[in-house]
mmCIF file of C-alpha atoms and ligand atoms in Angstrom:
data_model
loop_
_atom_site.group_PDB
_atom_site.id
_atom_site.type_symbol
_atom_site.label_atom_id
_atom_site.label_comp_id
_atom_site.label_asym_id
_atom_site.label_seq_id
_atom_site.Cartn_x
_atom_site.Cartn_y
_atom_site.Cartn_z
ATOM 1 C CA MET A 1 -13.235 50.324 45.799
ATOM 2 C CA ASN A 2 -14.783 53.954 45.394
ATOM 3 C CA MET A 3 -12.805 56.126 42.715
ATOM 4 C CA ASP A 4 -12.985 59.727 42.399
ATOM 5 C CA TYR A 5 -14.097 59.302 38.790
ATOM 6 C CA GLN A 6 -14.844 62.816 38.177
ATOM 7 C CA ASN A 7 -11.373 64.327 39.193
ATOM 8 C CA ILE A 8 -10.185 61.509 37.183
ATOM 9 C CA LEU A 9 -11.980 62.693 33.816
ATOM 10 C CA GLU A 10 -10.860 66.252 34.522
ATOM 11 C CA ASP A 11 -7.063 65.150 35.017
ATOM 12 C CA ILE A 12 -7.399 63.069 31.733
ATOM 13 C CA TYR A 13 -8.725 65.991 29.620
ATOM 14 C CA ARG A 14 -5.888 68.254 30.783
ATOM 15 C CA GLU A 15 -3.573 65.425 29.944
ATOM 16 C CA ILE A 16 -5.048 65.085 26.400
ATOM 17 C CA LEU A 17 -5.319 68.499 25.634
ATOM 18 C CA PRO A 18 -2.045 68.791 23.366
ATOM 19 C CA PHE A 19 -3.605 66.529 21.035
ATOM 20 C CA ALA A 20 -6.727 68.241 20.466
ATOM 21 C CA LYS A 21 -5.766 69.722 17.107
ATOM 22 C CA GLU A 22 -4.732 66.232 15.816
ATOM 23 C CA GLY A 23 -6.664 64.376 13.130
ATOM 24 C CA ARG A 24 -10.030 65.761 11.265
ATOM 25 C CA GLN A 25 -13.673 64.171 11.383
ATOM 26 C CA ALA A 26 -15.090 61.843 8.842
ATOM 27 C CA ASP A 27 -15.995 63.604 5.558
ATOM 28 C CA TYR A 28 -16.746 60.552 3.427
ATOM 29 C CA ILE A 29 -20.128 60.918 4.650
ATOM 30 C CA PRO A 30 -20.863 64.787 3.834
ATOM 31 C CA ALA A 31 -23.194 65.449 6.644
ATOM 32 C CA LEU A 32 -20.597 64.626 9.267
ATOM 33 C CA ALA A 33 -17.907 66.979 7.237
ATOM 34 C CA LYS A 34 -19.775 69.630 8.582
ATOM 35 C CA ILE A 35 -19.665 69.040 12.581
ATOM 36 C CA ASP A 36 -17.568 71.517 14.793
ATOM 37 C CA PRO A 37 -14.657 69.079 15.304
ATOM 38 C CA ASP A 38 -13.195 70.805 18.068
ATOM 39 C CA GLN A 39 -15.838 69.198 20.764
ATOM 40 C CA PHE A 40 -15.302 66.824 23.603
ATOM 41 C CA GLY A 41 -17.426 64.818 25.776
ATOM 42 C CA MET A 42 -17.452 62.001 28.264
ATOM 43 C CA CYS A 43 -19.534 60.166 30.474
ATOM 44 C CA LEU A 44 -18.993 57.174 33.056
ATOM 45 C CA ASN A 45 -21.907 55.251 34.557
ATOM 46 C CA THR A 46 -21.547 52.693 37.000
ATOM 47 C CA VAL A 47 -23.973 49.559 37.719
ATOM 48 C CA ASP A 48 -24.716 51.052 40.766
ATOM 49 C CA GLY A 49 -26.263 53.902 39.010
ATOM 50 C CA ASP A 50 -23.787 56.545 39.453
ATOM 51 C CA VAL A 51 -23.401 59.229 36.525
ATOM 52 C CA TYR A 52 -19.963 61.119 36.032
ATOM 53 C CA PRO A 53 -20.472 63.461 33.093
ATOM 54 C CA PHE A 54 -17.814 65.723 31.708
ATOM 55 C CA MET A 55 -17.816 68.625 29.426
ATOM 56 C CA GLN A 56 -20.340 68.064 26.477
ATOM 57 C CA ALA A 57 -21.861 64.520 28.067
ATOM 58 C CA ASP A 58 -25.309 66.034 26.965
ATOM 59 C CA THR A 59 -24.698 66.998 23.281
ATOM 60 C CA ARG A 60 -25.907 64.269 20.881
ATOM 61 C CA PHE A 61 -23.729 63.128 18.068
ATOM 62 C CA SER A 62 -23.816 60.726 15.253
ATOM 63 C CA ILE A 63 -23.315 56.953 16.910
ATOM 64 C CA GLN A 64 -22.316 55.427 13.498
ATOM 65 C CA SER A 65 -20.785 52.104 13.940
ATOM 66 C CA ILE A 66 -21.327 51.834 17.549
ATOM 67 C CA THR A 67 -24.537 51.297 16.672
ATOM 68 C CA LYS A 68 -23.656 47.926 15.500
ATOM 69 C CA VAL A 69 -23.630 46.567 18.921
ATOM 70 C CA PHE A 70 -27.318 47.128 19.632
ATOM 71 C CA ALA A 71 -27.944 45.540 16.118
ATOM 72 C CA LEU A 72 -26.055 42.517 16.953
ATOM 73 C CA ALA A 73 -27.650 42.517 20.588
ATOM 74 C CA MET A 74 -31.201 42.582 18.945
ATOM 75 C CA CYS A 75 -30.132 40.020 16.326
ATOM 76 C CA LEU A 76 -28.201 37.465 18.826
ATOM 77 C CA SER A 77 -31.737 37.662 21.032
ATOM 78 C CA ILE A 78 -33.737 36.718 18.030
ATOM 79 C CA LYS A 79 -31.677 34.045 16.392
ATOM 80 C CA GLY A 80 -29.175 32.719 19.077
ATOM 81 C CA GLU A 81 -26.186 30.844 17.862
ATOM 82 C CA ASP A 82 -27.687 30.590 14.242
ATOM 83 C CA LEU A 83 -26.925 33.933 13.736
ATOM 84 C CA TRP A 84 -23.224 32.873 13.201
ATOM 85 C CA LYS A 85 -24.004 30.769 10.059
ATOM 86 C CA ARG A 86 -24.463 34.142 8.338
ATOM 87 C CA VAL A 87 -21.761 35.966 9.799
ATOM 88 C CA GLY A 88 -18.208 35.063 11.565
ATOM 89 C CA LYS A 89 -16.742 36.400 14.774
ATOM 90 C CA GLU A 90 -13.096 36.411 14.004
ATOM 91 C CA PRO A 91 -11.131 39.666 14.158
ATOM 92 C CA SER A 92 -10.543 40.987 10.501
ATOM 93 C CA GLY A 93 -7.199 42.982 10.786
ATOM 94 C CA THR A 94 -8.948 45.081 7.545
ATOM 95 C CA ALA A 95 -10.314 48.437 7.603
ATOM 96 C CA PHE A 96 -14.240 48.425 8.503
ATOM 97 C CA ASN A 97 -15.364 48.877 5.094
ATOM 98 C CA SER A 98 -12.748 46.474 3.387
ATOM 99 C CA LEU A 99 -14.001 44.157 0.547
ATOM 100 C CA VAL A 100 -10.830 42.073 0.124
ATOM 101 C CA GLN A 101 -11.899 39.049 2.829
ATOM 102 C CA LEU A 102 -15.497 38.976 1.622
ATOM 103 C CA GLU A 103 -14.375 37.945 -2.193
ATOM 104 C CA ILE A 104 -11.928 35.536 -0.725
ATOM 105 C CA GLU A 105 -14.487 34.224 1.921
ATOM 106 C CA LYS A 106 -17.128 34.052 -0.659
ATOM 107 C CA GLY A 107 -19.510 36.471 0.972
ATOM 108 C CA ILE A 108 -19.499 35.409 4.941
ATOM 109 C CA PRO A 109 -18.424 38.375 6.662
ATOM 110 C CA ARG A 110 -15.457 38.037 9.112
ATOM 111 C CA ASN A 111 -17.550 39.709 12.209
ATOM 112 C CA PRO A 112 -20.851 41.764 12.887
ATOM 113 C CA PHE A 113 -19.017 45.023 13.336
ATOM 114 C CA ILE A 114 -17.109 45.307 10.010
ATOM 115 C CA ASN A 115 -19.450 47.058 7.525
ATOM 116 C CA ALA A 116 -20.116 43.640 5.654
ATOM 117 C CA GLY A 117 -21.382 42.109 8.998
ATOM 118 C CA ALA A 118 -23.323 44.804 9.930
ATOM 119 C CA ILE A 119 -25.223 45.016 6.447
ATOM 120 C CA VAL A 120 -25.651 41.022 6.715
ATOM 121 C CA VAL A 121 -27.193 41.802 10.792
ATOM 122 C CA ALA A 122 -29.540 44.633 9.060
ATOM 123 C CA ASP A 123 -30.825 41.829 6.412
ATOM 124 C CA ILE A 124 -31.442 39.568 9.066
ATOM 125 C CA LEU A 125 -33.434 42.046 11.261
ATOM 126 C CA LEU A 126 -35.358 43.182 8.247
ATOM 127 C CA SER A 127 -36.238 39.504 7.635
ATOM 128 C CA GLU A 128 -37.414 39.239 11.071
ATOM 129 C CA LEU A 129 -39.222 42.351 12.066
ATOM 130 C CA GLU A 130 -42.282 43.815 10.496
ATOM 131 C CA ASP A 131 -41.210 47.089 11.025
ATOM 132 C CA ALA A 132 -37.394 46.767 11.322
ATOM 133 C CA GLU A 133 -36.703 50.815 11.694
ATOM 134 C CA GLY A 134 -39.342 51.199 14.314
ATOM 135 C CA GLU A 135 -38.077 48.275 16.561
ATOM 136 C CA PHE A 136 -34.868 49.164 16.481
ATOM 137 C CA LEU A 137 -35.407 52.772 17.493
ATOM 138 C CA ARG A 138 -37.767 51.273 20.086
ATOM 139 C CA PHE A 139 -34.895 48.894 21.207
ATOM 140 C CA VAL A 140 -32.055 51.794 21.737
ATOM 141 C CA ARG A 141 -34.774 53.972 23.258
ATOM 142 C CA THR A 142 -35.525 51.439 26.056
ATOM 143 C CA LEU A 143 -31.805 51.033 26.690
ATOM 144 C CA CYS A 144 -30.866 54.409 27.237
ATOM 145 C CA GLY A 145 -34.503 55.417 28.587
ATOM 146 C CA CYS A 146 -34.782 58.477 26.498
ATOM 147 C CA GLU A 147 -37.672 58.401 24.076
ATOM 148 C CA ASP A 148 -36.771 61.126 21.953
ATOM 149 C CA VAL A 149 -33.225 59.392 20.470
ATOM 150 C CA ASP A 150 -33.946 59.266 16.642
ATOM 151 C CA TYR A 151 -32.439 58.660 13.305
ATOM 152 C CA ASN A 152 -31.153 61.677 11.599
ATOM 153 C CA GLU A 153 -32.510 61.384 7.959
ATOM 154 C CA ASP A 154 -30.450 64.073 6.878
ATOM 155 C CA VAL A 155 -27.116 61.935 7.452
ATOM 156 C CA ALA A 156 -28.625 58.884 6.374
ATOM 157 C CA MET A 157 -29.327 60.281 2.977
ATOM 158 C CA SER A 158 -26.010 61.898 2.890
ATOM 159 C CA GLU A 159 -24.516 58.298 3.533
ATOM 160 C CA ARG A 160 -26.361 56.831 1.011
ATOM 161 C CA HIS A 161 -25.489 59.390 -1.561
ATOM 162 C CA GLN A 162 -22.030 58.923 -1.451
ATOM 163 C CA GLY A 163 -22.292 55.068 -0.207
ATOM 164 C CA TYR A 164 -20.448 53.428 -3.205
ATOM 165 C CA LEU A 165 -18.253 51.245 -1.116
ATOM 166 C CA ASN A 166 -21.157 50.128 1.190
ATOM 167 C CA ALA A 167 -22.956 49.475 -1.823
ATOM 168 C CA ALA A 168 -20.588 47.384 -3.528
ATOM 169 C CA ILE A 169 -20.280 45.402 -0.275
ATOM 170 C CA ALA A 170 -24.112 44.698 -0.461
ATOM 171 C CA ASN A 171 -24.087 43.800 -3.918
ATOM 172 C CA LEU A 172 -21.055 41.470 -3.270
ATOM 173 C CA LEU A 173 -22.873 39.726 0.003
ATOM 174 C CA LYS A 174 -26.417 39.565 -2.488
ATOM 175 C CA TYR A 175 -24.233 37.640 -5.058
ATOM 176 C CA HIS A 176 -23.247 35.252 -2.514
ATOM 177 C CA GLY A 177 -26.490 34.933 -1.028
ATOM 178 C CA THR A 178 -25.659 36.308 2.063
ATOM 179 C CA ILE A 179 -28.307 38.795 2.055
ATOM 180 C CA HIS A 180 -31.818 37.911 1.373
ATOM 181 C CA ASN A 181 -33.931 41.377 1.049
ATOM 182 C CA ASP A 182 -33.464 44.099 -1.704
ATOM 183 C CA ILE A 183 -29.977 45.656 -1.529
ATOM 184 C CA GLU A 184 -31.554 49.045 -1.490
ATOM 185 C CA ARG A 185 -33.698 48.559 1.287
ATOM 186 C CA VAL A 186 -30.912 46.844 3.560
ATOM 187 C CA LEU A 187 -28.564 49.608 2.766
ATOM 188 C CA MET A 188 -31.229 52.170 3.912
ATOM 189 C CA PHE A 189 -31.954 50.571 7.015
ATOM 190 C CA TYR A 190 -28.231 49.866 7.811
ATOM 191 C CA PHE A 191 -27.215 53.803 7.253
ATOM 192 C CA ARG A 192 -30.326 54.851 9.194
ATOM 193 C CA MET A 193 -29.197 52.836 12.424
ATOM 194 C CA CYS A 194 -25.794 54.263 11.546
ATOM 195 C CA SER A 195 -27.502 57.983 11.937
ATOM 196 C CA ILE A 196 -28.832 57.529 15.269
ATOM 197 C CA GLU A 197 -27.976 60.525 17.637
ATOM 198 C CA MET A 198 -27.098 60.038 21.129
ATOM 199 C CA SER A 199 -25.122 61.572 23.829
ATOM 200 C CA CYS A 200 -22.242 60.272 25.790
ATOM 201 C CA ARG A 201 -24.606 60.078 28.802
ATOM 202 C CA GLU A 202 -27.192 58.086 26.990
ATOM 203 C CA LEU A 203 -24.880 55.976 25.260
ATOM 204 C CA SER A 204 -22.897 55.186 28.641
ATOM 205 C CA LYS A 205 -26.581 54.874 30.223
ATOM 206 C CA ALA A 206 -27.907 52.273 27.356
ATOM 207 C CA PHE A 207 -24.281 50.064 27.592
ATOM 208 C CA ILE A 208 -25.098 49.272 31.441
ATOM 209 C CA ALA A 209 -27.127 46.643 29.956
ATOM 210 C CA PHE A 210 -24.057 45.156 28.339
ATOM 211 C CA THR A 211 -22.117 45.741 31.071
ATOM 212 C CA ASN A 212 -23.692 44.082 33.687
ATOM 213 C CA HIS A 213 -23.463 40.000 33.062
ATOM 214 C CA ILE A 214 -27.055 39.455 34.025
ATOM 215 C CA PRO A 215 -29.730 38.412 31.945
ATOM 216 C CA PHE A 216 -31.335 41.335 30.239
ATOM 217 C CA ASP A 217 -35.020 41.872 29.024
ATOM 218 C CA PHE A 218 -35.519 45.232 26.976
ATOM 219 C CA ALA A 219 -38.396 46.270 24.809
ATOM 220 C CA GLY A 220 -39.137 42.277 24.706
ATOM 221 C CA TYR A 221 -35.550 41.187 23.796
ATOM 222 C CA HIS A 222 -33.684 39.077 25.932
ATOM 223 C CA LEU A 223 -30.011 38.146 26.318
ATOM 224 C CA SER A 224 -28.711 35.542 28.824
ATOM 225 C CA ALA A 225 -25.702 36.168 30.963
ATOM 226 C CA SER A 226 -23.764 33.875 28.766
ATOM 227 C CA GLN A 227 -24.826 36.049 25.694
ATOM 228 C CA ILE A 228 -23.731 39.280 26.982
ATOM 229 C CA LYS A 229 -20.433 37.801 27.864
ATOM 230 C CA ARG A 230 -19.855 36.732 24.093
ATOM 231 C CA LEU A 231 -21.288 40.070 23.012
ATOM 232 C CA ASN A 232 -18.272 41.781 25.094
ATOM 233 C CA ALA A 233 -15.735 39.040 23.639
ATOM 234 C CA VAL A 234 -16.754 40.302 20.299
ATOM 235 C CA MET A 235 -16.573 43.917 20.933
ATOM 236 C CA GLN A 236 -12.947 43.368 22.634
ATOM 237 C CA THR A 237 -11.737 41.472 19.658
ATOM 238 C CA CYS A 238 -13.575 42.843 16.821
ATOM 239 C CA GLY A 239 -14.907 46.303 17.900
ATOM 240 C CA PHE A 240 -11.836 48.681 16.113
ATOM 241 C CA TYR A 241 -11.261 46.708 13.060
ATOM 242 C CA ASP A 242 -7.834 46.842 11.910
ATOM 243 C CA GLU A 243 -6.750 48.568 15.261
ATOM 244 C CA ALA A 244 -8.415 46.351 17.603
ATOM 245 C CA GLY A 245 -5.133 44.928 19.085
ATOM 246 C CA GLU A 246 -4.133 48.594 19.486
ATOM 247 C CA PHE A 247 -7.130 49.324 21.358
ATOM 248 C CA SER A 248 -6.567 46.179 23.413
ATOM 249 C CA TYR A 249 -3.264 46.722 24.254
ATOM 250 C CA LEU A 250 -3.799 50.736 25.466
ATOM 251 C CA VAL A 251 -6.975 50.418 26.844
ATOM 252 C CA GLY A 252 -7.901 46.883 27.450
ATOM 253 C CA LEU A 253 -11.630 46.839 27.755
ATOM 254 C CA PRO A 254 -14.198 45.535 25.080
ATOM 255 C CA GLY A 255 -15.226 48.725 23.143
ATOM 256 C CA LYS A 256 -16.963 50.143 19.906
ATOM 257 C CA SER A 257 -15.871 52.801 17.932
ATOM 258 C CA GLY A 258 -18.138 54.825 15.340
ATOM 259 C CA VAL A 259 -16.361 57.323 12.765
ATOM 260 C CA GLY A 260 -18.543 60.164 14.266
ATOM 261 C CA GLY A 261 -16.058 60.224 16.871
ATOM 262 C CA GLY A 262 -17.532 58.513 19.665
ATOM 263 C CA ILE A 263 -16.407 55.355 21.594
ATOM 264 C CA ILE A 264 -18.215 53.172 23.981
ATOM 265 C CA ALA A 265 -16.040 50.892 26.210
ATOM 266 C CA ILE A 266 -17.196 48.533 29.141
ATOM 267 C CA TYR A 267 -15.517 47.439 32.711
ATOM 268 C CA PRO A 268 -17.511 44.319 33.256
ATOM 269 C CA MET A 269 -19.457 44.296 36.530
ATOM 270 C CA ARG A 270 -18.527 48.171 36.763
ATOM 271 C CA TYR A 271 -19.120 50.739 34.648
ATOM 272 C CA SER A 272 -19.754 51.852 31.143
ATOM 273 C CA VAL A 273 -18.055 54.935 29.626
ATOM 274 C CA ALA A 274 -18.517 56.711 26.224
ATOM 275 C CA VAL A 275 -16.244 59.464 25.124
ATOM 276 C CA TRP A 276 -16.721 61.742 21.779
ATOM 277 C CA SER A 277 -14.472 63.990 20.087
ATOM 278 C CA PRO A 278 -14.625 63.898 16.301
ATOM 279 C CA ARG A 279 -11.498 64.086 15.292
ATOM 280 C CA LEU A 280 -10.183 60.680 13.835
ATOM 281 C CA ASN A 281 -7.066 58.854 13.254
ATOM 282 C CA ASN A 282 -6.350 56.763 9.986
ATOM 283 C CA LYS A 283 -8.518 53.738 11.030
ATOM 284 C CA GLY A 284 -11.429 55.885 11.673
ATOM 285 C CA ASN A 285 -11.020 55.998 15.522
ATOM 286 C CA SER A 286 -11.428 59.227 17.461
ATOM 287 C CA ILE A 287 -7.845 60.335 18.836
ATOM 288 C CA MET A 288 -8.950 62.096 21.713
ATOM 289 C CA GLY A 289 -11.316 59.295 22.610
ATOM 290 C CA MET A 290 -8.829 56.349 22.628
ATOM 291 C CA LYS A 291 -6.372 58.579 24.523
ATOM 292 C CA ALA A 292 -8.880 59.221 26.950
ATOM 293 C CA LEU A 293 -9.621 55.829 27.491
ATOM 294 C CA GLU A 294 -6.046 54.974 27.583
ATOM 295 C CA LEU A 295 -5.452 57.336 30.752
ATOM 296 C CA LEU A 296 -8.768 55.983 32.458
ATOM 297 C CA THR A 297 -7.854 52.378 32.468
ATOM 298 C CA THR A 298 -4.053 53.515 33.665
ATOM 299 C CA ALA A 299 -5.259 55.693 36.319
ATOM 300 C CA THR A 300 -7.827 53.817 37.733
ATOM 301 C CA GLN A 301 -6.009 50.414 36.968
ATOM 302 C CA GLU A 302 -9.499 49.083 36.190
ATOM 303 C CA SER A 303 -8.898 46.802 32.896
ATOM 304 C CA ILE A 304 -10.063 43.467 31.993
ATOM 305 C CA PHE A 305 -6.107 42.220 31.987
HETATM 306 O O1 DON B 401 -20.718 52.561 6.939
HETATM 307 C C1 DON B 401 -20.155 53.169 7.269
HETATM 308 O O2 DON B 401 -19.040 53.605 6.739
HETATM 309 C C2 DON B 401 -20.594 53.964 8.312
HETATM 310 N N1 DON B 401 -21.885 54.187 8.332
HETATM 311 C C3 DON B 401 -19.947 53.515 9.921
HETATM 312 C C4 DON B 401 -18.532 53.281 9.660
HETATM 313 C C5 DON B 401 -17.979 53.475 10.996
HETATM 314 O O3 DON B 401 -18.487 54.104 12.024
HETATM 315 C C6 DON B 401 -16.567 52.797 11.217
HETATM 316 N N2 DON B 401 -16.138 53.193 12.794
HETATM 317 N N3 DON B 401 -15.310 53.480 13.291
#
């Protein structure tokens, strides 16, 4: 069916405007506290190549935890099912930076999207790749077709300086033998991956690779259709941490959020949509972003349920 996505995005924005001042941007990463919180962008890319940008669709922002999907895709491509010996695929029901389960479950993180799991994925990539930073960037650049997408070293260093909780997680993982490389090295790679800056247009384009369930080959990394399906499943169940149920309930699409205020969501075989608004709720997810996606799937009746 042909949808008038452009008009739908405009209507959605009018409807969510009353919430524009709710919540605040992440400030536990000092560099992100400086961001103007009153920005909004959105972009929908269809698998047929149509692009629907809206407002600040071309403004780059810190993708933060959205990067964990790229890291998982790369790691799945390299390790296949063996990956799941080092990290689980169950929803955690806890905050993205929680330590609680990690202690009880002896250093095996619940899933690759909580910080502990993503730090393990970073460790695996470091072990497997000679130039992990370079390879990761090459992969993301190929997915979005933009050669100048890059890490923001200031954001990465700013997070490192205040990154006591992630350092605690990495230490606990190391104690249990779940990470193999030097802790400092793993953390810096993890913070760099989180610091990548992309626009909604670039993000939604990059995620088309995970929208079409056909085998992919990007920058020398392959995923089968079945692996892409499973990646979507992990996004659906774990992409929003202790708000994964709420996101499923309200939006009904596989998705992933980041504390930079970005959210990516996938309507399988049809479109990927990125939305960005820095003000977050108390679970670390964008308030306007979640509302926009809830209205999108309600207006279009396009959800996986
Ligand atoms: O490790 C952190 O805390 C951040 N670099 C990423 C957290 C994040 O984006 C959580 N998602 N909503």
